[in-house]
Coordinates of C-alpha atoms and ligand atoms in Angstrom, one line a residue:
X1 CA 18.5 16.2 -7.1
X2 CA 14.7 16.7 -8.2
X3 CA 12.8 13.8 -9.3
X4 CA 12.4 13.6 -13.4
X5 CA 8.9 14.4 -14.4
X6 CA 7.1 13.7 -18.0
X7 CA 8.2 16.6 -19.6
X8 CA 11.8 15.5 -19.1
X9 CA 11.0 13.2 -21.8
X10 CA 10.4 15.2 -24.5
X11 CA 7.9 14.7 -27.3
X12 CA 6.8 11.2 -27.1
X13 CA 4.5 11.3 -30.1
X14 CA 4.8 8.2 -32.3
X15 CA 7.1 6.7 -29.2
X16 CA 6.4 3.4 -27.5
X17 CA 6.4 4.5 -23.7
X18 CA 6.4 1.4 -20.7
X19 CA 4.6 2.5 -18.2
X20 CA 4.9 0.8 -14.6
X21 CA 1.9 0.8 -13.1
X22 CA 0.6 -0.3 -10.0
X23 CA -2.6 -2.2 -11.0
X24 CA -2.6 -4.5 -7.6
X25 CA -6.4 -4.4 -7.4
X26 CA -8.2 -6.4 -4.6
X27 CA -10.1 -9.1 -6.7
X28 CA -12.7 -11.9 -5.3
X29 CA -13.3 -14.6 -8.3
X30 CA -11.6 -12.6 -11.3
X31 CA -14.2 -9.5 -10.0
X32 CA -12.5 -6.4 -9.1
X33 CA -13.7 -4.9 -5.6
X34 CA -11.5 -1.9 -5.4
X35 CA -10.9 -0.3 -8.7
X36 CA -8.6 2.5 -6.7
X37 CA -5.6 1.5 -7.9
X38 CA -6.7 2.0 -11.7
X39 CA -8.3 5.2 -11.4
X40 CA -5.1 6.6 -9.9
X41 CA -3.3 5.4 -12.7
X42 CA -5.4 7.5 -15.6
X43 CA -3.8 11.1 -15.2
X44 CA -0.9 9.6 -16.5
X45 CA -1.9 6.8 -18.9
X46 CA -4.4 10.2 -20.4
X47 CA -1.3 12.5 -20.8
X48 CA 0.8 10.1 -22.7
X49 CA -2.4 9.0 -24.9
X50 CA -2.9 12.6 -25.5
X51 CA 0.7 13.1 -25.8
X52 CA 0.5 10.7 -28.9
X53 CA 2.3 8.1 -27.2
X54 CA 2.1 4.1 -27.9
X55 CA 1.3 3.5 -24.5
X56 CA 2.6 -0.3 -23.1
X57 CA 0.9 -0.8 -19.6
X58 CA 2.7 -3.3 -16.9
X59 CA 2.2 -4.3 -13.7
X60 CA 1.7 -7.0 -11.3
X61 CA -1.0 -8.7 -9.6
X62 CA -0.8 -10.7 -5.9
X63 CA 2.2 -12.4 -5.5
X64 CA 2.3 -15.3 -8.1
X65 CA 5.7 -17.3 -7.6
X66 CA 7.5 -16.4 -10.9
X67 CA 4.8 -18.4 -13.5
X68 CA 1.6 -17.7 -15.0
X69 CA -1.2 -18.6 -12.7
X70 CA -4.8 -17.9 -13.9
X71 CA -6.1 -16.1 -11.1
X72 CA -3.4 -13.4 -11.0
X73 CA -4.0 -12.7 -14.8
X74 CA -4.4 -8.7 -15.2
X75 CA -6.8 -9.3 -17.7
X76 CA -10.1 -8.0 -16.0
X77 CA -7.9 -5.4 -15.0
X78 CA -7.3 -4.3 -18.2
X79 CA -11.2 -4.7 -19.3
X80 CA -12.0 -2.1 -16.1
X81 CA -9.0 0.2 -17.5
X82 CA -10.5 -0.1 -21.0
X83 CA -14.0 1.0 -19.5
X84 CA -12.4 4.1 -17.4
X85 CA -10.4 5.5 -20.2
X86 CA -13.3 5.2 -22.6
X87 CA -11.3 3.5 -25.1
X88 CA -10.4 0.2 -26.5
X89 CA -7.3 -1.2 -24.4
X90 CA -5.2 -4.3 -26.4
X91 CA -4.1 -7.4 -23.9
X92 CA -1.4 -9.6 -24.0
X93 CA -1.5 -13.1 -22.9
X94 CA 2.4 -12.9 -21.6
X95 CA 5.0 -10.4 -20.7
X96 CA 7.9 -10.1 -23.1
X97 CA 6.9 -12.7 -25.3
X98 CA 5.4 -12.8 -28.8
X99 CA 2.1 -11.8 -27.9
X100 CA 3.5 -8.8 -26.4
X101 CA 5.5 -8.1 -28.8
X102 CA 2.2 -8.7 -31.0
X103 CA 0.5 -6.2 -29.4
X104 CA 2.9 -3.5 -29.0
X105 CA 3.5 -4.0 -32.9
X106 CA -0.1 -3.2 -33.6
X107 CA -0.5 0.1 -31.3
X108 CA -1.0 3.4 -33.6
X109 CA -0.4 6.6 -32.3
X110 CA -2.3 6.6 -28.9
X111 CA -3.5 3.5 -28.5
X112 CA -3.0 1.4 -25.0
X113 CA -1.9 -2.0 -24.6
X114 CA -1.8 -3.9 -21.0
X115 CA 0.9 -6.8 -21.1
X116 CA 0.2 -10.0 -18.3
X117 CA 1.6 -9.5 -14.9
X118 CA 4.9 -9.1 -14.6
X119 CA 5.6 -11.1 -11.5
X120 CA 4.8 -14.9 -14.2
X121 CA 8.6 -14.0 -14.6
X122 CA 10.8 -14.7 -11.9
X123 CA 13.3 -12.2 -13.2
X124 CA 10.8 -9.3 -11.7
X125 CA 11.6 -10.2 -8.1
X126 CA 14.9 -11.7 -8.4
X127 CA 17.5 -11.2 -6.0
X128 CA 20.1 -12.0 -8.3
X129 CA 21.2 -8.8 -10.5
X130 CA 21.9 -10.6 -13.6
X131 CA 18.7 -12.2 -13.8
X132 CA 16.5 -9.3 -12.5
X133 CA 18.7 -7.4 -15.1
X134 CA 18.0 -9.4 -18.2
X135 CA 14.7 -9.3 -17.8
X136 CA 14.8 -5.7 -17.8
X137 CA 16.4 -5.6 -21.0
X138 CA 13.2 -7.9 -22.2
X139 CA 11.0 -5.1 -21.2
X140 CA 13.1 -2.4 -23.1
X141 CA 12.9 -4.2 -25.8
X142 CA 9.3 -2.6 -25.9
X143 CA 9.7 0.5 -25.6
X144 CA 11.7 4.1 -26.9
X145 CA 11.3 5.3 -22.9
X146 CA 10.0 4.4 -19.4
X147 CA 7.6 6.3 -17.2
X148 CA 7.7 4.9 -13.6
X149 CA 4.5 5.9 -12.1
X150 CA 3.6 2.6 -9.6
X151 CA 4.1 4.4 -6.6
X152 CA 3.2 1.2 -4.1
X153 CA 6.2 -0.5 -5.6
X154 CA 8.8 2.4 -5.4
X155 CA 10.7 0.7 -2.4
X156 CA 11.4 -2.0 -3.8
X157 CA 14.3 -3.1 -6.5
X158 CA 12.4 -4.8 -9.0
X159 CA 13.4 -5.6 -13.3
X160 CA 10.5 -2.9 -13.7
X161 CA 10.2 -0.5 -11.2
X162 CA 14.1 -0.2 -10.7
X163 CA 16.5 -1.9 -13.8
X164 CA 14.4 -0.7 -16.5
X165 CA 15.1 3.0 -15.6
X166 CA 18.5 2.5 -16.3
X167 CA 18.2 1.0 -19.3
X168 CA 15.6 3.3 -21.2
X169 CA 15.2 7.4 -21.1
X170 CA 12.7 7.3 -18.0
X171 CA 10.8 9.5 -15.5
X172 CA 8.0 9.4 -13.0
X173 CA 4.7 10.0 -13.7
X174 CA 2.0 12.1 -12.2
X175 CA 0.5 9.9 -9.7
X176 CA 4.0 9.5 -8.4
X177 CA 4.6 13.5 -8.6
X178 CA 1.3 13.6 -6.3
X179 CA 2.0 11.2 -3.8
X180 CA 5.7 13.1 -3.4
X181 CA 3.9 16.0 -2.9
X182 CA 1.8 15.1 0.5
X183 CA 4.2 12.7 1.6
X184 CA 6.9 15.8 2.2
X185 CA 4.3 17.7 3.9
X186 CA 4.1 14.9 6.4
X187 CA 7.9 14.7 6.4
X188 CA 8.9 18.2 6.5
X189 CA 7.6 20.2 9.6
X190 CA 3.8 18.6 9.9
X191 CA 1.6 20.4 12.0
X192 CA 1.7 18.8 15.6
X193 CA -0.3 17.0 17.0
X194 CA 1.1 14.5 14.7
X195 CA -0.5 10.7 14.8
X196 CA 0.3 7.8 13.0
X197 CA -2.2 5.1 13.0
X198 CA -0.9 1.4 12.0
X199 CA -3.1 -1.8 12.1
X200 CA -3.8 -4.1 9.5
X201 CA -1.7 -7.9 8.8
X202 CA 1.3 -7.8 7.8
X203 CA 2.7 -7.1 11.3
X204 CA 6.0 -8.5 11.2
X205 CA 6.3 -6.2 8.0
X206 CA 4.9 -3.0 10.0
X207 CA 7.0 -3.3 13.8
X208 CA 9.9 -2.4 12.2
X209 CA 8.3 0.9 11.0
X210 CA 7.8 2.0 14.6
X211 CA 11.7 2.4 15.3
X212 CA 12.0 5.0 13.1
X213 CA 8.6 6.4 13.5
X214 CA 8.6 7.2 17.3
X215 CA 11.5 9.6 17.0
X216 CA 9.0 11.6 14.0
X217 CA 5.4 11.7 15.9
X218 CA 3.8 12.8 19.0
X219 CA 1.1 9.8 19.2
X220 CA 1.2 6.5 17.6
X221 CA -1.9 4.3 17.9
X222 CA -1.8 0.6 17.8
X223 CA -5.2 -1.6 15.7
X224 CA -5.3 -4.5 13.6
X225 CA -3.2 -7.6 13.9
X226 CA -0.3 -5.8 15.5
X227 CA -2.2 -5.1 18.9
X228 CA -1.8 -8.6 20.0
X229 CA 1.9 -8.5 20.2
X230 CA 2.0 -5.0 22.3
X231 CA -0.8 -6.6 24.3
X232 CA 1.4 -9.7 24.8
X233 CA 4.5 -7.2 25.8
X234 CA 2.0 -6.0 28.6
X235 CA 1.7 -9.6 29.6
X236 CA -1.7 -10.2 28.4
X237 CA -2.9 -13.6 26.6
X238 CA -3.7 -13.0 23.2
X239 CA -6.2 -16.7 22.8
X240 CA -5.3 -17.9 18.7
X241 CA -5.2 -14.1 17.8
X242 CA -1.8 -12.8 15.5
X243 CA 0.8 -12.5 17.4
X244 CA 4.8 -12.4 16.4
X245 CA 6.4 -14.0 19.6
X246 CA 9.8 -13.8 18.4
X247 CA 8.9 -9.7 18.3
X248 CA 7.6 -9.1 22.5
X249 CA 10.9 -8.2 23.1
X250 CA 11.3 -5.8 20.6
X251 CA 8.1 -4.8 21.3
X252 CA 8.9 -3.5 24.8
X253 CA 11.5 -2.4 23.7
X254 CA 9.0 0.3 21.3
X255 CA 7.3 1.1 24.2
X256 CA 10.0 1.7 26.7
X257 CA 12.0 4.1 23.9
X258 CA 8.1 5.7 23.4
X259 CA 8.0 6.7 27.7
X260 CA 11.7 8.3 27.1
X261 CA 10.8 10.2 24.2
X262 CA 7.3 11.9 25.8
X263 CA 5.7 9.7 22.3
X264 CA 2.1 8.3 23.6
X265 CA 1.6 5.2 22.7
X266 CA -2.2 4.4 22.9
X267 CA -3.0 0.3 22.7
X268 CA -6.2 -1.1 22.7
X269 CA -8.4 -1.3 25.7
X270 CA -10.6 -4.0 24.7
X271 CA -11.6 -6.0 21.3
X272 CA -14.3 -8.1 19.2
X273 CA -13.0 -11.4 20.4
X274 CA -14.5 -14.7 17.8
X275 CA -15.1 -18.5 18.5
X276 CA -13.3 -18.6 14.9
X277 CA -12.4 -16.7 11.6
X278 CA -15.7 -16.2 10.1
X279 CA -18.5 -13.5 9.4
X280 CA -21.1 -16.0 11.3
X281 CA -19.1 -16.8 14.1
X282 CA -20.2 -16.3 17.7
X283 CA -18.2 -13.0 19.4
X284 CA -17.8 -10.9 22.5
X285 CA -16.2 -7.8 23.6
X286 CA -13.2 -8.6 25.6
X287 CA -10.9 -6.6 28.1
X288 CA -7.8 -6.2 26.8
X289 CA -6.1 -8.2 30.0
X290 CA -9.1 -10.6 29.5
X291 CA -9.6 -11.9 26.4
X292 CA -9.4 -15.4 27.0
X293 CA -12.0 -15.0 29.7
X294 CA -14.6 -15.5 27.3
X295 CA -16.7 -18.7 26.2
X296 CA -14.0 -19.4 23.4
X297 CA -11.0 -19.5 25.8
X298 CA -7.9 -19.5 24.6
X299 CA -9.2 -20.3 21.0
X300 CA -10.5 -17.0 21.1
X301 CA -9.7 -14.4 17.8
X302 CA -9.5 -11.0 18.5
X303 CA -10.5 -9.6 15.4
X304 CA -11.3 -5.9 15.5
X305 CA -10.3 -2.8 18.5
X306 CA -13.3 -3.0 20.8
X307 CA -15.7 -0.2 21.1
X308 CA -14.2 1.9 24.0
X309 CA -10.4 1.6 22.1
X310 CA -12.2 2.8 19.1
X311 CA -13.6 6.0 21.3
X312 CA -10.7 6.6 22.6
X313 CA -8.4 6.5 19.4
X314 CA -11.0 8.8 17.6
X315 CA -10.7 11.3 20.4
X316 CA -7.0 11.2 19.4
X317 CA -7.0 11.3 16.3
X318 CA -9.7 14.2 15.8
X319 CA -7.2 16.0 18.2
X320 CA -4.4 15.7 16.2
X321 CA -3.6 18.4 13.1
X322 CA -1.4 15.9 11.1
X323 CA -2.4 12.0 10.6
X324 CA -1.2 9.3 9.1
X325 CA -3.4 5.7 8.6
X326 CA -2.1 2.4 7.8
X327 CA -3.8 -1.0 8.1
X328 CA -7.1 -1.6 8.9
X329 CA -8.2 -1.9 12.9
X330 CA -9.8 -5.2 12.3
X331 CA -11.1 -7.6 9.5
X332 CA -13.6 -5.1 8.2
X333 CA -14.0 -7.2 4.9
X334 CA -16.6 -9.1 7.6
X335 CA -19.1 -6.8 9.4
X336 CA -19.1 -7.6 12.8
X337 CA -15.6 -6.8 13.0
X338 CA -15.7 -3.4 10.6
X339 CA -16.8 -1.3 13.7
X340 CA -13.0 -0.3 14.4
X341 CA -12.0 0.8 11.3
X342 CA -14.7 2.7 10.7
X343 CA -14.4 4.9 13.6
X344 CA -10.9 5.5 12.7
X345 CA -11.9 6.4 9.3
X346 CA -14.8 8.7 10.6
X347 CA -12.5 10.5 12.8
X348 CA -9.6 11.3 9.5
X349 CA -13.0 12.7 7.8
X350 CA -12.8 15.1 10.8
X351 CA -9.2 16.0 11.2
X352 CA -8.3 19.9 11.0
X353 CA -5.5 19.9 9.2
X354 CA -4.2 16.9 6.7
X355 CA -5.4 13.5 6.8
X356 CA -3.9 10.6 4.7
X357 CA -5.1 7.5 4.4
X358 CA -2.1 5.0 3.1
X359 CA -2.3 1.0 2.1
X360 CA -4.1 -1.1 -0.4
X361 CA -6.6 -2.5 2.0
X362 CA -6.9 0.3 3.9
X363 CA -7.9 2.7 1.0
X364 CA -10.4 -0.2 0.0
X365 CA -11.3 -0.3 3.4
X366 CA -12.5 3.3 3.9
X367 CA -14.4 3.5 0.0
X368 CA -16.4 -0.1 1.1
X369 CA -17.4 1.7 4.3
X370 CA -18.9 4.1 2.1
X371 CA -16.1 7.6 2.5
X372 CA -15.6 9.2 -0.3
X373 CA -11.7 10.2 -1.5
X374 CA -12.6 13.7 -0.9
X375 CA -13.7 13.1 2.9
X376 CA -9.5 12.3 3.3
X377 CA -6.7 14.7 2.5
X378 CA -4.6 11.9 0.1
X379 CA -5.2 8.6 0.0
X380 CA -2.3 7.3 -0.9
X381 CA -1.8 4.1 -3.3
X382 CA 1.1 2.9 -1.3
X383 CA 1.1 1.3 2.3
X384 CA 4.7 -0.1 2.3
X385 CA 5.8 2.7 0.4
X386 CA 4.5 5.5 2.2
X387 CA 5.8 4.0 5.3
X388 CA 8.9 3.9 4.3
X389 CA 8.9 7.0 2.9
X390 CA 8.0 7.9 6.5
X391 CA 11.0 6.1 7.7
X392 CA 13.0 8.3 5.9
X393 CA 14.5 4.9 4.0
X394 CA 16.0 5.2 0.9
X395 CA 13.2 4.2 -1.9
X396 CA 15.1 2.3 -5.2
X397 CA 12.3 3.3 -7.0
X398 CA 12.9 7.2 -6.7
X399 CA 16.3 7.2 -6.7
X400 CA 16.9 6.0 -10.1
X401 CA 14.5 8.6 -11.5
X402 CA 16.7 11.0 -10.4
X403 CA 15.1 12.2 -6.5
X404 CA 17.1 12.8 -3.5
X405 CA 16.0 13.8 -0.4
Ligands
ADP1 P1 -2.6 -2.4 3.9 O1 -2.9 -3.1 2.6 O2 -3.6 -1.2 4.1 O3 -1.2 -2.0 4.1 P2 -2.4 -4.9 5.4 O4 -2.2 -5.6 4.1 O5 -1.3 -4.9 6.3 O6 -3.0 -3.4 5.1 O7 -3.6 -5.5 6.2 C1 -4.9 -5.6 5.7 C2 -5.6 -6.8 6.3 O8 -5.5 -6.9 7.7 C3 -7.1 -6.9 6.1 O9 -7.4 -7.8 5.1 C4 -7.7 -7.2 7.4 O10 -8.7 -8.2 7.4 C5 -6.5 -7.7 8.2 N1 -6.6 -7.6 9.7 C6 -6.8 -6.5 10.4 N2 -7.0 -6.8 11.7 C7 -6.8 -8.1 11.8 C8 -6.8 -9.0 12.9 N3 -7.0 -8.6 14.2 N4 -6.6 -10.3 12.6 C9 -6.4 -10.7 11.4 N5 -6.4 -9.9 10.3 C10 -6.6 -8.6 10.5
MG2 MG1 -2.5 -5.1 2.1

């Protein structure tokens, strides 16, 4: 079945349309660091304003525990969209209550409202159908029809990415139409070499992927927090760096299955070991096998690859004629430890063939290291969607607009 774009819909002129976008933006004191996430969201929000629609934005913002908390308001996210789309955008100071209601009442014909983030309700996230449910039906209560187009949430079940496309005439938009369209050229017959690059934090998260990966890919290299559990599996102290004990076995496990299946599995070398988590802090280039032999001991963070992993992975990577990036090598919001990621970025600028750069931090990563979005094939909005795409997992999200693989 194919996936149910905008025109599906019909005219929308004069129509309130709910639109789920993904508005997540990296933000340090209420300032915004990677707008990314909004400027992938115009194309769509500019066809339904132009379409004549009454355009209700929502989204979510960190992961407040199901009530309002100041810091995750989407309201200086909704002054930047106001200031890309040229126009005056309305804000409402809750989700489905009467302020919302207030401000969807008021739109004319092409006008934009952005409603607070959706996760101040518990029912966004719930487990529980019935509760996840009727807060859907809060939502629908705003609109005459739903445009999904918050592609970094499509794999999971949530009241607005999942329940309010039953309820209301819905149908992707165009940001998720575009991210379709590269992840199937990574999923149906990519060029070979094929590489997947993972790193970044959220490792237990992220092993999981590499199950169903190894089968797909001819090279899979291992950065960012993740490292320090395959470096573990090799035997190797890891000082107070991440590491998932619970996951050494499963680890081996990864890179026994990788030998059987001709897969190269290329782990760091060395890394950027510091005395402690902090831009200032003393730090050392460490063996791999050796990175507690260094003046911190085994209080030692290893917080980026090292230079000669970085070499090597963007000899790899330059190699190959398909990659795919996840997760940053290191902490590159800190220079000293931005070295890593860089060179993995550099070396997608150089790939001949398609590069994709996938993840919130990651895309926020290469733009604050100064690439451009042309210097990459895609860089995709979604990190855990993408993987799983990747996976070949079955995405809620999709599904429910009507796609099938
Ligand atoms: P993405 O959003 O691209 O999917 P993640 O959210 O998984 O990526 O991870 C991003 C974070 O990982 C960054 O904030 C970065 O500082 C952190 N990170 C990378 N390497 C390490 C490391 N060695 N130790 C701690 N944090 C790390
Ligand atoms: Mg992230």
């Amino acid at each position: 079945m194919a996936l149910r774009t905008l025109a599906s819909l019909g005219s929308l002129a004069g129509k309130r349309v709910v639109v789920r976008c993904d508005l997540n933006v990296p933000l340090a004191d209420e300032v915004i660091t990677d707008d990314g996430r909004v400027r992938a969201s115009l194309p769509t929000l500019n066809a339904l304003i132009n379409a004549g629609a009454r355009v209700v934005v929502v989204s979510h913002l960190g992961r407040p525990d199901g009530t309002p908390e100041a810091k995750y308001s989407l309201a200086p996210v909704a002054q930047r969209l106001s200031e890309l789309l040229g126009k005056p955008v309305a804000f409402a100071r809750d989700t489905v209550g009467e302020s919302a209601h207030e401000a969807v009442a008021a739109l004319e014909d092409g006008d934009v409202a952005v409603l607070e983030n959706l996760r101040f309700n518990r029912g966004e996230t719930s487990k529980d159908d019935g509760e996840r449910r009727a807060f859907a039906e809060q939502l629908a209560a705003l609109g005459d029809a739903f445009v999904s187009d918050g592609f970094g949430v499509v794999h999971r079940k949530q009241a607005s990415v999942y329940d309010l496309a039953e309820i209301l005439p819905s149908a992707a938009g165009l940001l998720i139409e575009a991210e379709l369209d590269v992840l199937e050229r990574l999923t149906e017959r990519p060029d070979r070499p094929y590489t997947v690059v993972l790193g970044g934090s959220k490792v237990s998260d992220k092993l999981g992927v590499i199950a169903h990966l190894l089968p797909r890919v001819d090279r899979l290299l291992i950065g960012g927090g993740m490292m320090f559990t395959f470096l573990a599996a090799q035997g190797y102290d890891v000082g107070a760096s991440l590491l998932e004990k619970d996951q050494i076995d499963t680890v081996k496990g990864y890179l026994a299955d990788a030998r059987e299946r001709g897969v190269e599995i290329l782990l760091p070398v060395d890394a950027v070991v510091a005395a402690s988590f902090s831009a200032d802090a003393e730090h050392v280039v460490a063996d791999a096998h050796g990175l507690e032999d260094t003046p911190f001991g085994a209080a030692g963070l290893g917080l980026d690859i090292g230079p000669r992993t970085a070499a090597s992975f963007n000899a790899a990577i330059r190699d190959s004629r398909t990659v795919f990036w996840n997760g940053p090598m290191g902490v590159f919001e800190m220079a000293p430890y931005a070295a890593g990621t860089r060179a993995v970025a550099q070396a997608l600028t150089e790939v001949d063939g398609l590069s994709v750069v996938g993840g919130g931090d990651s895309a926020a990563a290469v733009r604050q290291l100064g690439f451009g979005d042309d210097d990459f094939g895609h860089i995709s909005t979604g990190g855990g969607a993408s993987l799983e795409f990747l996976e070949g997992k079955k995405l809620p999200g999709l599904e429910v607009l009507g796609w099938a693989r």
